[in-house]
Coordinates of C-alpha atoms in Angstrom, one line a residue:
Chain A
X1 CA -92.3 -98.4 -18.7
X2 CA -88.8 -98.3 -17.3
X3 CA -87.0 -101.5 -16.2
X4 CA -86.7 -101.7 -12.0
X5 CA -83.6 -104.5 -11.4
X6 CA -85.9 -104.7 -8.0
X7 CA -88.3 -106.8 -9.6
X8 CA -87.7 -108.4 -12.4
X9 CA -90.0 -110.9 -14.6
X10 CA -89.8 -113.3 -17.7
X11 CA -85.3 -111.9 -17.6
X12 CA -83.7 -114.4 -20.2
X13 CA -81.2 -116.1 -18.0
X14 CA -78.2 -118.2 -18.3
X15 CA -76.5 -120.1 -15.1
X16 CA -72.9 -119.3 -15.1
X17 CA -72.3 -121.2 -11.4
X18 CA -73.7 -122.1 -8.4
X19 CA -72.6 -122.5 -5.3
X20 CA -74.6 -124.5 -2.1
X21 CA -75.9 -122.0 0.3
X22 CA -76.9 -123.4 3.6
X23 CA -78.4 -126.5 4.0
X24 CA -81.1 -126.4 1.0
X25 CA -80.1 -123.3 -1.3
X26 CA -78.0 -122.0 -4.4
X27 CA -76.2 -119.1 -5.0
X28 CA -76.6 -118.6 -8.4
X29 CA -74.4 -116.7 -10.7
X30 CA -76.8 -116.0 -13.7
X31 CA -76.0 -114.2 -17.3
X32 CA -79.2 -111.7 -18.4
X33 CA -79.3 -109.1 -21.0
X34 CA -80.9 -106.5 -19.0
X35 CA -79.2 -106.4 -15.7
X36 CA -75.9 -108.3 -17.0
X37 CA -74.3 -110.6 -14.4
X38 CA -76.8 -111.1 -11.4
X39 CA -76.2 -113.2 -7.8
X40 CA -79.4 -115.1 -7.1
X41 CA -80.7 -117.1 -3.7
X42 CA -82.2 -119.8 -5.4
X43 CA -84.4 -120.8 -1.7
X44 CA -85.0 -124.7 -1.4
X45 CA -84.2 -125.4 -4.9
X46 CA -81.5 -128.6 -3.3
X47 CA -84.2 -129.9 -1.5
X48 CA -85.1 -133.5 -3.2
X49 CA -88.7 -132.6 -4.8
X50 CA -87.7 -128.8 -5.4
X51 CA -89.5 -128.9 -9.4
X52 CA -86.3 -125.9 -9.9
X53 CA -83.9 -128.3 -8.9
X54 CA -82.9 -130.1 -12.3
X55 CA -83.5 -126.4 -14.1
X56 CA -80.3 -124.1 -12.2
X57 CA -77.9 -125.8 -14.9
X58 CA -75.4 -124.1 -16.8
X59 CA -75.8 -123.7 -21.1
X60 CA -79.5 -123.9 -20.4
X61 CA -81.8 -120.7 -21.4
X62 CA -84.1 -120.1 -18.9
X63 CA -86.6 -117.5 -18.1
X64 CA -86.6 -116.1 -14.3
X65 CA -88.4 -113.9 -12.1
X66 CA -86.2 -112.1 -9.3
X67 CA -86.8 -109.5 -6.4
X68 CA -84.7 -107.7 -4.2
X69 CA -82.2 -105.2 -3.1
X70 CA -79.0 -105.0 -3.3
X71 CA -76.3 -107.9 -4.7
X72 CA -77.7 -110.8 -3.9
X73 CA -81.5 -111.1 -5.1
X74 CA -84.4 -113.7 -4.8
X75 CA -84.9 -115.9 -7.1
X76 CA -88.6 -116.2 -7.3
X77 CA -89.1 -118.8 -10.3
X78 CA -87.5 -120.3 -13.0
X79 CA -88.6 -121.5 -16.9
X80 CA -87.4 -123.9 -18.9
X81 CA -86.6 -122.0 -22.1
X82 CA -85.2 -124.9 -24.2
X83 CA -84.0 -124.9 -27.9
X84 CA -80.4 -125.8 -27.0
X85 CA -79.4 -129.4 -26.9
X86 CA -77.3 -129.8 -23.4
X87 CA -73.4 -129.6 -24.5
X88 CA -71.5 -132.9 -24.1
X89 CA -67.5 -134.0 -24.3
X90 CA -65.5 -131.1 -25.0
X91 CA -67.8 -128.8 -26.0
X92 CA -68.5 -129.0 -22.4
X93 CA -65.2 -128.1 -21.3
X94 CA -65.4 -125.0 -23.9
X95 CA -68.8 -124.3 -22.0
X96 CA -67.3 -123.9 -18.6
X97 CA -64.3 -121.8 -20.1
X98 CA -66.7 -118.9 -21.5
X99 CA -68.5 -119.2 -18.3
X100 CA -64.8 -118.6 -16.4
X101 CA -64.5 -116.0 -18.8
X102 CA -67.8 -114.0 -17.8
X103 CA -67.5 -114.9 -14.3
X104 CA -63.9 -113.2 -14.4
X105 CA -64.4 -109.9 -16.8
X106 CA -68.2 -109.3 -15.9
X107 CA -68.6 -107.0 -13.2
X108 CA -72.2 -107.5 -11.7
X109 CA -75.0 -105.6 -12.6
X110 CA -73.2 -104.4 -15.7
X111 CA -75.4 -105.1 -18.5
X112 CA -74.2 -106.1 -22.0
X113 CA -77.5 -106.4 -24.3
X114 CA -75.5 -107.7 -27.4
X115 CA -73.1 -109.9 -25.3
X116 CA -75.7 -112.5 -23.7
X117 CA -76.6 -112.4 -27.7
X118 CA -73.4 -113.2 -28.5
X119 CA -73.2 -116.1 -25.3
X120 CA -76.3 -117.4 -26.4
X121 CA -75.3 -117.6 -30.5
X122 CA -71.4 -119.1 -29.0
X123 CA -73.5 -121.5 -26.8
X124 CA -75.2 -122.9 -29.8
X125 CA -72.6 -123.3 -32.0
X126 CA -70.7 -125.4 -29.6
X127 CA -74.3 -127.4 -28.8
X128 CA -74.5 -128.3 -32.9
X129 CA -70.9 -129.6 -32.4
X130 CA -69.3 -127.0 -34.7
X131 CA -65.5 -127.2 -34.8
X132 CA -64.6 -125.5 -31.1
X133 CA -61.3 -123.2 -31.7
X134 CA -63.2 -120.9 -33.8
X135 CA -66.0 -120.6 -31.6
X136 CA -63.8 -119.8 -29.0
X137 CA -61.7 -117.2 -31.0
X138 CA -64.7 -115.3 -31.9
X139 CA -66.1 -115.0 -28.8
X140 CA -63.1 -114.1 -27.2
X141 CA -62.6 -111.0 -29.4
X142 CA -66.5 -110.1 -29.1
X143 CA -66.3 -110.1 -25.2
X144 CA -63.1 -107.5 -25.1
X145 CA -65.3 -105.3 -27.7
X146 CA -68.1 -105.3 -26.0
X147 CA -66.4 -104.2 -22.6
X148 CA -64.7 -101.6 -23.9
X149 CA -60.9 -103.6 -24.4
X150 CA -61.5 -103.5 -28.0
X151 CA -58.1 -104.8 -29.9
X152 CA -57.8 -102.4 -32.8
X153 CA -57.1 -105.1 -35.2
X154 CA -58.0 -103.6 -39.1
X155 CA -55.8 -100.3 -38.5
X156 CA -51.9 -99.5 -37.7
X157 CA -51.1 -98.4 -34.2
X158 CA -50.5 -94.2 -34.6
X159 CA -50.3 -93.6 -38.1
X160 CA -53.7 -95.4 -38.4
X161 CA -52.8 -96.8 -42.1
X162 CA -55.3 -100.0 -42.9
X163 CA -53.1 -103.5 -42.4
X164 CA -51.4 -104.8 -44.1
X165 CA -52.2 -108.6 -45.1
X166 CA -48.4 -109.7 -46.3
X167 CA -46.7 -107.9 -43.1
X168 CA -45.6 -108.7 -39.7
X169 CA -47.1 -107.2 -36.4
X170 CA -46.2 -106.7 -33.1
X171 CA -48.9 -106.1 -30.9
X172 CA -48.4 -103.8 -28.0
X173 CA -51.2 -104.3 -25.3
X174 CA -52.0 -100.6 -25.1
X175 CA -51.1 -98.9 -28.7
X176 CA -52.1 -101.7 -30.8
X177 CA -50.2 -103.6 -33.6
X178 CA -46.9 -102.1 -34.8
X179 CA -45.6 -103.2 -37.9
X180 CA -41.9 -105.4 -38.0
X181 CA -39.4 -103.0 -39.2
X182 CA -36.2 -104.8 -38.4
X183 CA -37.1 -108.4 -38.9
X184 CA -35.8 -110.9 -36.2
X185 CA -36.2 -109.7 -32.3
X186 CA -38.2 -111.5 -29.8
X187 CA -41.5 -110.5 -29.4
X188 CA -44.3 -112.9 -30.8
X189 CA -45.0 -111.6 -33.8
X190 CA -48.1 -111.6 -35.8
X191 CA -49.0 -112.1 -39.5
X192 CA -51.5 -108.9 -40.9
X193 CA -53.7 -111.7 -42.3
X194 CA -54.6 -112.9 -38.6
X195 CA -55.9 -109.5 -37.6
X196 CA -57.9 -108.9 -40.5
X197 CA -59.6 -112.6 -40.3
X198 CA -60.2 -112.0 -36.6
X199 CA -61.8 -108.8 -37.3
X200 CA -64.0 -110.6 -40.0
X201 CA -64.2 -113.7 -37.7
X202 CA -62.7 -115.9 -40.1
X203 CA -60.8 -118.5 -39.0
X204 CA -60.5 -121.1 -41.7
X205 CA -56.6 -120.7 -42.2
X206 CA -54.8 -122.7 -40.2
X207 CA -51.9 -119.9 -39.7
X208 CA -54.7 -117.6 -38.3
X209 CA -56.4 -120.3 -35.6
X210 CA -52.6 -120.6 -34.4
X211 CA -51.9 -117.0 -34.3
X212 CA -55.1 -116.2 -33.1
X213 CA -54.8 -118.5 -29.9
X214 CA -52.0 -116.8 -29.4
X215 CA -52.7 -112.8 -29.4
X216 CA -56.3 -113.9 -27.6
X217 CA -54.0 -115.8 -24.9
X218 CA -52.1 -112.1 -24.6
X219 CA -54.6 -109.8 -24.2
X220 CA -57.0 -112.0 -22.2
X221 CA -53.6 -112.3 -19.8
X222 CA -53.2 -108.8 -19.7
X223 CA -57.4 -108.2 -18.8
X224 CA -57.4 -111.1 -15.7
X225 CA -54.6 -110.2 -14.1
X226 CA -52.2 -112.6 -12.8
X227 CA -54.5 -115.9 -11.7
X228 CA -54.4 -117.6 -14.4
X229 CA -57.9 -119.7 -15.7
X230 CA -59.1 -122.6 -13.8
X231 CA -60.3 -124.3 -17.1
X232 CA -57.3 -123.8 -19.4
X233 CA -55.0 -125.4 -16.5
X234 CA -58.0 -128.1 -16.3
X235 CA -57.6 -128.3 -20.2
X236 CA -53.6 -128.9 -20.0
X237 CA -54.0 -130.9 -16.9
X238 CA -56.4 -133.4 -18.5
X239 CA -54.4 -135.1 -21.4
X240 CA -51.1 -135.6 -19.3
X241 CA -52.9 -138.4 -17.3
Chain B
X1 CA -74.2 -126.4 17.8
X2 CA -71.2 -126.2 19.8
X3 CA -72.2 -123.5 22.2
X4 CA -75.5 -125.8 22.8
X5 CA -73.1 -128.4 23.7
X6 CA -70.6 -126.7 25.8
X7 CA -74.0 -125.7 28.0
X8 CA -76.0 -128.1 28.0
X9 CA -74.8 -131.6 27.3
X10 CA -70.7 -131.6 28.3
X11 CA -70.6 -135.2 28.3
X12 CA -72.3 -135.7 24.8
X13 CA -69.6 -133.0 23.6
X14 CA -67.0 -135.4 25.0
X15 CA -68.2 -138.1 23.5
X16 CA -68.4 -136.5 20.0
X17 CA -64.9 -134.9 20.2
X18 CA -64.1 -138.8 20.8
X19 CA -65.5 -140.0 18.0
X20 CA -64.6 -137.4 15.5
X21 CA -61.1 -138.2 16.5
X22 CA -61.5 -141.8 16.1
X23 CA -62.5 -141.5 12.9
X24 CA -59.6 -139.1 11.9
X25 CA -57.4 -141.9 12.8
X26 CA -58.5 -144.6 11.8
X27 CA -61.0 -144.0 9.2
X28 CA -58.8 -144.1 5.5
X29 CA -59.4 -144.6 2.3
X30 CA -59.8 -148.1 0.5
X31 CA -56.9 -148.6 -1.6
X32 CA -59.0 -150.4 -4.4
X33 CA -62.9 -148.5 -4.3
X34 CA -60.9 -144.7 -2.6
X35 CA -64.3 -145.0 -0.1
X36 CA -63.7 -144.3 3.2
X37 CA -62.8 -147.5 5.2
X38 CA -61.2 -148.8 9.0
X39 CA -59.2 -151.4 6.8
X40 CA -56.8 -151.3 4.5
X41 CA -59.3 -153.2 1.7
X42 CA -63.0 -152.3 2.2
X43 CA -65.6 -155.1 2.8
X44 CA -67.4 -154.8 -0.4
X45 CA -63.8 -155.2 -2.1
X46 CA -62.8 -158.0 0.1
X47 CA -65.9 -160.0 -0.2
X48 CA -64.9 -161.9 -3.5
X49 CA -68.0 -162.3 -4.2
X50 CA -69.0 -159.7 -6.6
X51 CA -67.9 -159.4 -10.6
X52 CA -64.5 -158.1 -10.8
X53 CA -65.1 -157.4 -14.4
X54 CA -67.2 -154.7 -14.1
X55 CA -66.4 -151.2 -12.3
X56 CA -68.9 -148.4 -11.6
X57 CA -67.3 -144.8 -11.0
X58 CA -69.5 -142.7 -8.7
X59 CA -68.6 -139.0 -7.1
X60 CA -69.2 -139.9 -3.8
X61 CA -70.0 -142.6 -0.7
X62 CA -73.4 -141.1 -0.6
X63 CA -73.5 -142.3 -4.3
X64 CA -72.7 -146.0 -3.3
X65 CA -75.0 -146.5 -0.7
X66 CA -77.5 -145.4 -3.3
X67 CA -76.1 -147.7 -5.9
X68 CA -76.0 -150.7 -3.1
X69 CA -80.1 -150.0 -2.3
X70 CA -81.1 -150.7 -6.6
X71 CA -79.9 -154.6 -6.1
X72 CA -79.0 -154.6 -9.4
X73 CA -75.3 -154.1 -9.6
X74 CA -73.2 -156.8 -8.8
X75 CA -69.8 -155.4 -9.8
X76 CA -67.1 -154.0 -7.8
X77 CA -66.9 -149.4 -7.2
X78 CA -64.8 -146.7 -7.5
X79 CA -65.6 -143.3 -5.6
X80 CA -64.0 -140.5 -7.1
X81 CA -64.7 -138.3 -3.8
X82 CA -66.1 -135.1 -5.9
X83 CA -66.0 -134.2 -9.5
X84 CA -64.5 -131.8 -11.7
X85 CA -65.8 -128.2 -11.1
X86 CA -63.6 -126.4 -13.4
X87 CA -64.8 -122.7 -12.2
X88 CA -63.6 -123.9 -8.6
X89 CA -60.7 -124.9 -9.8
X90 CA -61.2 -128.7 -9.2
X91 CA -59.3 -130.0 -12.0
X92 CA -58.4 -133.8 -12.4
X93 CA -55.3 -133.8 -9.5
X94 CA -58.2 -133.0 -6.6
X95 CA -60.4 -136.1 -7.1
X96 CA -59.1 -139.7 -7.5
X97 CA -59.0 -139.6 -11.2
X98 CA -55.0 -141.0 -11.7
X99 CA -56.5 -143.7 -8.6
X100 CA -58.9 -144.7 -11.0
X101 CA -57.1 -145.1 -13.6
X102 CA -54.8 -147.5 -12.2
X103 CA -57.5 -149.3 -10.6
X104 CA -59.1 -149.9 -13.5
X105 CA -55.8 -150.6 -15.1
X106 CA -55.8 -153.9 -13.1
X107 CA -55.9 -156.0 -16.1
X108 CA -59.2 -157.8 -14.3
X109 CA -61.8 -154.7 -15.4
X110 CA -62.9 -154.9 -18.7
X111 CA -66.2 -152.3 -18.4
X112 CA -66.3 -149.2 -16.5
X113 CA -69.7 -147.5 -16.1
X114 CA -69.7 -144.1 -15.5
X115 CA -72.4 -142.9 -12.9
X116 CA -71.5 -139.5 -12.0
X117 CA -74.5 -137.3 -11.8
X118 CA -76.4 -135.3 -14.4
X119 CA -75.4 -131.8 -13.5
X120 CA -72.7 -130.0 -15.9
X121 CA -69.6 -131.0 -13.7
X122 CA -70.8 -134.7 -13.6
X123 CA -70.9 -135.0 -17.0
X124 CA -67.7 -133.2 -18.1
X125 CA -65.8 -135.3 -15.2
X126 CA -68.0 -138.6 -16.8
X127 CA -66.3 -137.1 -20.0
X128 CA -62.6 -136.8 -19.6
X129 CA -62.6 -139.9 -17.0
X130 CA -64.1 -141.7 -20.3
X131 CA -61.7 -140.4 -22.9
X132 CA -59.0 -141.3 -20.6
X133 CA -60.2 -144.8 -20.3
X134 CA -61.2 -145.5 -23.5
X135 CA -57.2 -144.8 -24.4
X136 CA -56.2 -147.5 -22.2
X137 CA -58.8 -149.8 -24.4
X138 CA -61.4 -150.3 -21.6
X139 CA -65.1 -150.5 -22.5
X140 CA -66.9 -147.7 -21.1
X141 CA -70.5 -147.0 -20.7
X142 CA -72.4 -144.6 -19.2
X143 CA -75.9 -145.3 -16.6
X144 CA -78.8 -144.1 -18.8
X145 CA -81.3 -141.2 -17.8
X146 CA -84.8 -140.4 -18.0
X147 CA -88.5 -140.1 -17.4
X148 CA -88.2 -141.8 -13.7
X149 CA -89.7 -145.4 -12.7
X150 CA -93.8 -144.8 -12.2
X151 CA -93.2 -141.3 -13.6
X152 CA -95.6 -139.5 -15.5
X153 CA -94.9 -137.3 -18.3
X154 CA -97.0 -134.2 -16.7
X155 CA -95.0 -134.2 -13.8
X156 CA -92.0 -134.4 -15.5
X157 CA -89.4 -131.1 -15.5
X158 CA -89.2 -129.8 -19.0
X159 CA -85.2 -130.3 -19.0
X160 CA -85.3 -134.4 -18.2
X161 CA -88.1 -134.6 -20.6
X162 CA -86.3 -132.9 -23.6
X163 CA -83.1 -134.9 -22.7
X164 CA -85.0 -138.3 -22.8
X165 CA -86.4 -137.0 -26.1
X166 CA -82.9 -136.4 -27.4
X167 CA -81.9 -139.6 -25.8
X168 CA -84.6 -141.9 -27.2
X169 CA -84.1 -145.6 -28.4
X170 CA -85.8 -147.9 -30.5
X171 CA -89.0 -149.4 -28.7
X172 CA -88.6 -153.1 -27.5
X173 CA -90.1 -155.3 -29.9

């Protein structure tokens, strides 16, 4: 049986956003496996008894039926899913960032099977309060592979000769990392180390969650263009009170 | 709305352009709650009569009135006018949240109870607005959720009910 994005039943689903739409609806920016980033009318669902109104929540899984042409479809119901404590404090914060994230890099109807798996696993990992950088590293570098921006980070840009652990990298957005010749210049400059954790998602050495951040703030940059993230200003905003 | 007006009812149109304009001038916000008041300190601040000890932070004036109908607060308010939305971009310099903290700074609050709502943005703005009172050594709480008054658990959505499962706490002796 082949899948119609027309009508669609019993989708896995994750709210990204919503915004009102007239006087008792939702336009809701949903996550799916199948159909990738879909814009729902969510009908009535602000209206004070509507039972989907506590259920169009971000971080929640739910399963929802849809029909329609076109970009924006009709939601027809929702399901609570469950299984994933709501996030609280920062982890919160790191929520809405992945969701920025999608909502900036996802095209709609694009559908990435193994990303909403890696979402959903990135989701729950910051739901069982697991230390957030890493979370955040991991699924950083899984979103640019699975949309094609792979960093090439276990091989030497042109002669293609494996890392080096003890050396120092450049990385050039669209060759890849170059290895330090002449020490000293001014480039930001990258330990082999860091590449090879973050292609083994490893990020227990302190040197490597700093470097990381870094290379990930680079060639996320480079992919969104020149608006920078509502949530990382948010982030850098909220301590300076 | 307005072509219905400029038709049919000219004078009701004047009346409302009046009254709209009114309020721009001389509708501001309370410098102690941030609600929207004719005076420079809003009744319910100026009254004296509730506890000055206590301030509950709420997103909006909609949110008071609601507050004002339980009967059961007696403390003073503070309306942050919104929350943050982080994907809108409404980060901590769009809503009242350096007002609040030097209202509650006062050296007369000593608990502030956060009652933003229970969606995603209320609770991350109930979050940081915590953190960053919590620093300046205020106690802060936060209103409790659940199964509603004279609710019963079949009608219950699954969400509230696995939240108030999560949240549970020891039975009253």
């Amino acid at each position: 049986m082949s899948f119609d994005p027309a009508r669609v039943a019993m989708e896995p689903a994750f709210v990204l956003h919503s915004t009102p739409w007239r006087e008792t609806s939702l336009i809701v920016e949903c996550f799916t496996p199948h159909c990738g980033r879909v814009a729902l009318v969510a009908k009535g669902v602000r209206r004070p008894r509507s039972a989907l109104r506590g259920l169009m929540q971000p971080f929640q899984p739910l399963l929802v039926d849809w029909f329609g042409q076109g970009e924006l479809r009709t939601l027809k119901t929702a399901e609570w899913q469950g299984g994933l404590p709501q996030l609280s404090g920062k982890a919160l914060l790191c929520g809405f960032y992945l969701n920025e994230l999608l909502m900036r890099l996802l095209g709609r109807d694009d559908p990435h099977e193994a990303l909403f798996g890696i979402y959903a696993q990135a989701l729950a990992r910051l739901a069982a309060a697991e230390p957030l950088e890493p979370v955040l590293r991991a699924f950083e570098v899984s979103l640019l592979q699975e949309l094609g921006y792979a960093p090439p980070l276990e091989r030497e840009a042109d002669s293609g000769a494996p890392i080096d652990p003890q050396a120092q990298y450049l990385f050039e957005l669209d060759r890849g990392a170059l290895r330090v010749v002449v020490p000293g210049g001014n480039a930001v400059q990258f330990l082999g180390k860091t590449l090879l954790d973050m292609a083994q998602s490893r990020y227990d050495d302190p040197v490597t969650l700093s470097q990381s951040k870094q290379l990930m703030r680079l060639l996320l940059g480079h992919h969104l263009g020149h608006q920078d993230l509502h949530t990382r200003r948010i982030f850098q905003e909220l301590p300076l009170l | 709305m307005a072509f219905h007006l400029l038709q049919r009812d000219r004078e009701g149109a004047g009346r409302l352009a009046e009254t709209l304009s009114d309020a721009l001038e001389t509708i501001h916000h309370c410098v102690q709650c941030n609600n929207f008041s004719e005076t420079e300190i809003c009744d319910l601040c100026a009254t004296g009569e509730r506890d000055p000890r206590l301030l509950c932070v709420i997103e909006t004036p909609a949110d008071l009135l609601m507050m004002e109908l339980t009967r059961a607060y007696q403390g003073l308010y503070f309306v942050l006018m919104g929350r943050l939305s982080p994907l809108e971009g409404i980060g901590p310099h769009e809503i009242g949240i350096q007002k609040l903290l030097e209202r509650a700074g006062d050296g007369v609050t000593e608990e502030v109870i956060l009652a933003t709502n229970f969606t995603a943005e209320g609770e991350a703005t109930a979050h940081a607005v915590g953190e960053l009172l919590r620093q300046r050594g205020l106690k802060v709480t936060r209103i409790a959720r659940g199964v509603p008054v004279g609710g019963e658990l079949e009608y219950v959505d699954s969400g509230t009910l696995a939240q108030a499962l999560l949240e549970r706490r020891p039975a009253s002796p």
